[in-house]
CSV table of C-alpha atoms in Angstrom, one decimal:
chain,number,residue,atom,x,y,z
A,1,UNK,CA,2.7,-19.0,22.4
A,2,UNK,CA,5.6,-20.9,21.1
A,3,UNK,CA,6.2,-24.6,22.2
A,4,UNK,CA,8.2,-27.9,21.3
A,5,UNK,CA,6.1,-31.0,20.6
A,6,UNK,CA,7.0,-34.0,23.1
A,7,UNK,CA,8.4,-35.8,19.6
A,8,UNK,CA,10.9,-33.1,18.7
A,9,UNK,CA,12.1,-32.9,22.4
A,10,UNK,CA,12.4,-36.4,22.6
A,11,UNK,CA,14.8,-36.6,19.6
A,12,UNK,CA,16.1,-33.0,19.7
A,13,UNK,CA,16.7,-33.0,23.8
A,14,UNK,CA,19.5,-30.2,23.4
A,15,UNK,CA,17.2,-27.4,22.1
A,16,UNK,CA,17.1,-24.2,23.5
A,17,UNK,CA,14.8,-21.3,22.8
A,18,UNK,CA,14.4,-17.9,23.8
A,19,UNK,CA,11.0,-16.2,23.3
A,20,UNK,CA,10.2,-12.2,23.0
A,21,UNK,CA,7.3,-10.9,22.1
A,22,UNK,CA,6.9,-7.2,20.8
A,23,UNK,CA,4.2,-5.1,20.4
A,24,UNK,CA,3.4,-1.7,18.9
A,25,UNK,CA,6.1,-1.7,16.7
A,26,UNK,CA,7.1,0.5,13.6
A,27,UNK,CA,8.7,-1.3,10.7
A,28,UNK,CA,10.0,0.3,7.8
A,29,UNK,CA,13.9,1.2,6.5
A,30,UNK,CA,16.8,0.9,9.3
A,31,UNK,CA,17.3,3.8,10.9
A,32,UNK,CA,20.6,4.8,10.3
A,33,UNK,CA,22.1,4.2,14.0
A,34,UNK,CA,20.9,0.2,13.7
A,35,UNK,CA,22.6,0.1,10.1
A,36,UNK,CA,25.8,1.2,11.5
A,37,UNK,CA,25.6,-1.2,13.8
A,38,UNK,CA,24.8,-4.3,11.5
A,39,UNK,CA,27.6,-3.0,9.4
A,40,UNK,CA,30.0,-2.9,12.4
A,41,UNK,CA,28.8,-6.4,13.5
A,42,UNK,CA,29.4,-7.8,9.7
A,43,UNK,CA,32.9,-6.6,9.6
A,44,UNK,CA,33.5,-8.1,13.3
A,45,UNK,CA,31.8,-11.5,12.0
A,46,UNK,CA,33.8,-11.4,8.5
A,47,UNK,CA,37.1,-11.3,10.1
A,48,UNK,CA,36.4,-14.4,12.1
A,49,UNK,CA,34.8,-16.2,8.7
A,50,UNK,CA,38.4,-15.6,7.7
A,51,UNK,CA,40.0,-18.1,9.8
A,52,UNK,CA,36.9,-20.3,10.7
A,53,UNK,CA,34.5,-21.3,8.0
A,54,UNK,CA,30.8,-21.6,8.8
A,55,UNK,CA,30.6,-25.3,9.3
A,56,UNK,CA,33.4,-25.4,12.0
A,57,UNK,CA,31.2,-23.3,14.2
A,58,UNK,CA,29.6,-25.0,17.1
A,59,UNK,CA,26.3,-23.9,16.5
A,60,UNK,CA,26.5,-24.4,12.7
A,61,UNK,CA,27.4,-28.2,13.6
A,62,UNK,CA,24.8,-28.8,15.6
A,63,UNK,CA,21.8,-27.8,12.8
A,64,UNK,CA,23.6,-29.6,10.3
A,65,UNK,CA,23.8,-33.2,12.2
A,66,UNK,CA,20.0,-32.1,13.5
A,67,UNK,CA,18.8,-31.7,9.5
A,68,UNK,CA,20.6,-34.7,8.3
A,69,UNK,CA,18.7,-36.4,11.1
A,70,UNK,CA,15.5,-35.6,9.7
A,71,UNK,CA,16.7,-36.2,5.6
A,72,UNK,CA,17.5,-32.5,4.8
A,73,UNK,CA,20.8,-32.9,3.0
A,74,UNK,CA,22.5,-29.9,5.1
A,75,UNK,CA,24.6,-29.0,2.1
A,76,UNK,CA,21.0,-28.1,0.5
A,77,UNK,CA,19.3,-26.7,2.8
A,78,UNK,CA,21.2,-24.3,5.2
A,79,UNK,CA,20.0,-23.3,8.3
A,80,UNK,CA,19.2,-19.7,8.3
A,81,UNK,CA,22.3,-18.9,10.6
A,82,UNK,CA,24.3,-20.5,8.2
A,83,UNK,CA,22.9,-19.1,5.0
A,84,UNK,CA,23.5,-15.5,6.5
A,85,UNK,CA,27.1,-16.4,7.6
A,86,UNK,CA,28.0,-18.1,4.2
A,87,UNK,CA,26.6,-15.1,2.1
A,88,UNK,CA,28.5,-12.9,4.6
A,89,UNK,CA,31.5,-14.9,3.7
A,90,UNK,CA,31.1,-14.9,0.4
A,91,UNK,CA,29.9,-11.2,-0.7
A,92,UNK,CA,31.4,-9.2,2.3
A,93,UNK,CA,28.3,-8.0,3.1
A,94,UNK,CA,24.1,-8.6,3.4
A,95,UNK,CA,22.0,-5.9,2.6
A,96,UNK,CA,19.6,-3.9,4.6
A,97,UNK,CA,16.1,-5.3,4.1
A,98,UNK,CA,14.3,-3.6,7.0
A,99,UNK,CA,14.4,-3.0,10.2
A,100,UNK,CA,13.1,-6.3,12.1
A,101,UNK,CA,14.7,-8.0,9.5
A,102,UNK,CA,18.4,-6.6,10.0
A,103,UNK,CA,17.8,-6.5,13.8
A,104,UNK,CA,17.6,-10.1,13.8
A,105,UNK,CA,20.4,-10.5,11.1
A,106,UNK,CA,22.4,-8.8,13.3
A,107,UNK,CA,21.8,-10.7,16.3
A,108,UNK,CA,22.1,-14.1,13.8
A,109,UNK,CA,25.6,-13.5,12.8
A,110,UNK,CA,27.0,-12.3,15.7
A,111,UNK,CA,26.0,-15.5,18.1
A,112,UNK,CA,25.9,-18.0,14.3
A,113,UNK,CA,22.3,-18.9,15.7
A,114,UNK,CA,19.1,-18.5,13.7
A,115,UNK,CA,16.6,-15.5,14.3
A,116,UNK,CA,13.0,-16.1,13.0
A,117,UNK,CA,11.0,-12.7,13.6
A,118,UNK,CA,7.9,-13.6,13.2
A,119,UNK,CA,4.7,-11.3,12.1
A,120,UNK,CA,2.0,-12.6,14.2
A,121,UNK,CA,-0.7,-10.4,12.1
A,122,UNK,CA,0.0,-13.9,9.3
A,123,UNK,CA,-0.2,-16.6,12.4
A,124,UNK,CA,-3.3,-18.1,13.7
A,125,UNK,CA,-3.0,-19.2,17.5
A,126,UNK,CA,-0.1,-20.5,19.2
A,127,UNK,CA,3.3,-21.8,17.1
A,128,UNK,CA,4.1,-25.4,17.7
A,129,UNK,CA,7.7,-27.2,16.5
A,130,UNK,CA,6.7,-30.5,15.3
A,131,UNK,CA,7.3,-32.9,12.8
A,132,UNK,CA,5.5,-32.8,9.8
A,133,UNK,CA,2.4,-35.4,8.4
A,134,UNK,CA,2.5,-33.8,5.2
A,135,UNK,CA,-1.0,-32.2,5.4
A,136,UNK,CA,0.5,-28.7,6.9
A,137,UNK,CA,0.3,-25.9,4.2
A,138,UNK,CA,3.4,-23.7,3.3
A,139,UNK,CA,3.5,-20.7,0.9
A,140,UNK,CA,7.2,-19.5,-0.1
A,141,UNK,CA,7.9,-16.1,-0.1
A,142,UNK,CA,7.6,-14.8,-3.9
A,143,UNK,CA,4.7,-17.4,-4.4
A,144,UNK,CA,1.0,-17.5,-4.2
A,145,UNK,CA,0.9,-21.3,-4.4
A,146,UNK,CA,1.0,-23.3,-0.8
A,147,UNK,CA,3.1,-26.3,-0.9
A,148,UNK,CA,3.2,-29.5,1.6
A,149,UNK,CA,6.1,-29.8,3.7
A,150,UNK,CA,7.7,-33.4,3.2
A,151,UNK,CA,6.6,-36.0,6.2
A,152,UNK,CA,9.0,-35.9,8.9
A,153,UNK,CA,10.5,-32.6,8.6
A,154,UNK,CA,10.5,-30.3,11.4
A,155,UNK,CA,8.1,-27.6,11.3
A,156,UNK,CA,6.9,-24.5,12.9
A,157,UNK,CA,3.1,-24.8,12.5
A,158,UNK,CA,-0.1,-22.7,13.8
A,159,UNK,CA,-3.3,-23.3,14.9
A,160,UNK,CA,-4.5,-23.4,11.5
A,161,UNK,CA,-2.1,-25.9,10.1
A,162,UNK,CA,-0.2,-23.2,8.2
A,163,UNK,CA,3.7,-24.0,8.1
A,164,UNK,CA,5.3,-20.9,9.0
A,165,UNK,CA,8.5,-22.5,9.0
A,166,UNK,CA,10.1,-25.0,6.9
A,167,UNK,CA,12.9,-27.8,7.7
A,168,UNK,CA,13.0,-26.2,11.2
A,169,UNK,CA,14.9,-23.1,10.6
A,170,UNK,CA,15.3,-23.3,7.0
A,171,UNK,CA,13.3,-20.5,6.0
A,172,UNK,CA,9.8,-18.7,6.9
A,173,UNK,CA,6.4,-18.5,4.9
A,174,UNK,CA,5.2,-15.7,2.9
A,175,UNK,CA,2.3,-14.9,5.9
A,176,UNK,CA,4.9,-15.2,8.8
A,177,UNK,CA,7.5,-12.7,7.2
A,178,UNK,CA,8.4,-9.1,8.7
A,179,UNK,CA,6.7,-6.2,6.3
A,180,UNK,CA,6.5,-2.4,6.5
A,181,UNK,CA,3.2,-2.9,8.1
A,182,UNK,CA,4.5,-5.4,10.7
A,183,UNK,CA,3.5,-3.9,14.6
A,184,UNK,CA,2.9,-7.3,16.6
A,185,UNK,CA,6.1,-9.8,16.1
A,186,UNK,CA,7.6,-12.8,18.1
A,187,UNK,CA,11.5,-13.0,17.9
A,188,UNK,CA,12.6,-16.3,18.6
A,189,UNK,CA,16.5,-17.8,18.9
A,190,UNK,CA,17.6,-21.1,18.8
A,191,UNK,CA,20.1,-23.5,19.5
A,192,UNK,CA,21.1,-27.2,19.4
A,193,UNK,CA,24.8,-27.2,20.7
A,194,UNK,CA,26.7,-27.2,23.9
A,195,UNK,CA,26.6,-24.6,25.3
A,196,UNK,CA,23.0,-23.3,23.4
A,197,UNK,CA,21.4,-22.0,27.1
A,198,UNK,CA,24.2,-19.7,27.2
A,199,UNK,CA,24.2,-18.7,24.1
A,200,UNK,CA,20.7,-18.4,23.3
A,201,UNK,CA,20.4,-16.1,26.4
A,202,UNK,CA,22.5,-13.6,25.5
A,203,UNK,CA,21.1,-13.7,22.3
A,204,UNK,CA,18.1,-13.3,23.5
A,205,UNK,CA,19.3,-10.6,25.6
A,206,UNK,CA,21.2,-8.3,22.9
A,207,UNK,CA,17.7,-8.8,21.1
A,208,UNK,CA,15.4,-7.1,24.2
A,209,UNK,CA,18.4,-4.4,24.2
A,210,UNK,CA,18.2,-3.7,20.5
A,211,UNK,CA,14.4,-3.2,20.6
A,212,UNK,CA,14.6,-0.6,23.5
A,213,UNK,CA,17.1,1.4,21.6
A,214,UNK,CA,15.7,1.3,18.2
A,215,UNK,CA,11.3,0.9,18.8
A,216,UNK,CA,11.4,2.9,22.0
A,217,UNK,CA,7.7,3.2,21.7
A,218,UNK,CA,7.0,-0.9,21.6
A,219,UNK,CA,5.7,-3.2,24.4
A,220,UNK,CA,8.6,-5.8,24.6
A,221,UNK,CA,8.3,-9.1,27.1
A,222,UNK,CA,10.5,-11.9,27.2
A,223,UNK,CA,8.6,-15.0,27.1
A,224,UNK,CA,11.1,-16.9,28.6
A,225,UNK,CA,12.7,-20.6,27.4
A,226,UNK,CA,11.4,-23.3,25.3
A,227,UNK,CA,13.0,-26.7,25.6
A,228,UNK,CA,13.3,-29.4,27.7
A,229,UNK,CA,13.0,-28.9,31.9
């Protein structure tokens, strides 16, 4: 359901991804116990950010290098993980959105890794991570008008040529974002830094544990890892 094009693997041989499929989900307001866990994690990460800015985290620095390599200025376009950490450092809080988004964000800030929670109802077939040709279509959150990614940027693309994420892990599309009606999702956590395999595996294990605890009726399966052999 999720794979990397060979050209991406050739240029970024350090990429590692953990993939989880969850069906039978019930999304909506975050339950109190998960919200408390999320707030506790935010406090712990805030304490770390008081002495170490996000750009100095090895995982964030690796994404900055990757973005620069495909032409996205890393101070203008930040990985989802860096954007969350910077928001947390500046505001001291990341507001709750919904149960699935909060669950993904909790893991993202704990491990400083981007976590995408993709609503499979908005995706046509499998997702391939590849370099954009410029012919793909991407609809930003809050917009009705699709735009074309810039040729050469890394995108998540479905079978119909719809980009469900631009600039790799910068932003998801309106179609792929979770909503209250989400029942079937793919959760993808990625890392590029030295030690990514270990950190991605730990983050994926926490995703599975959180889903088991807070989505007990869901069918959860680990689809394995993606990246070079």
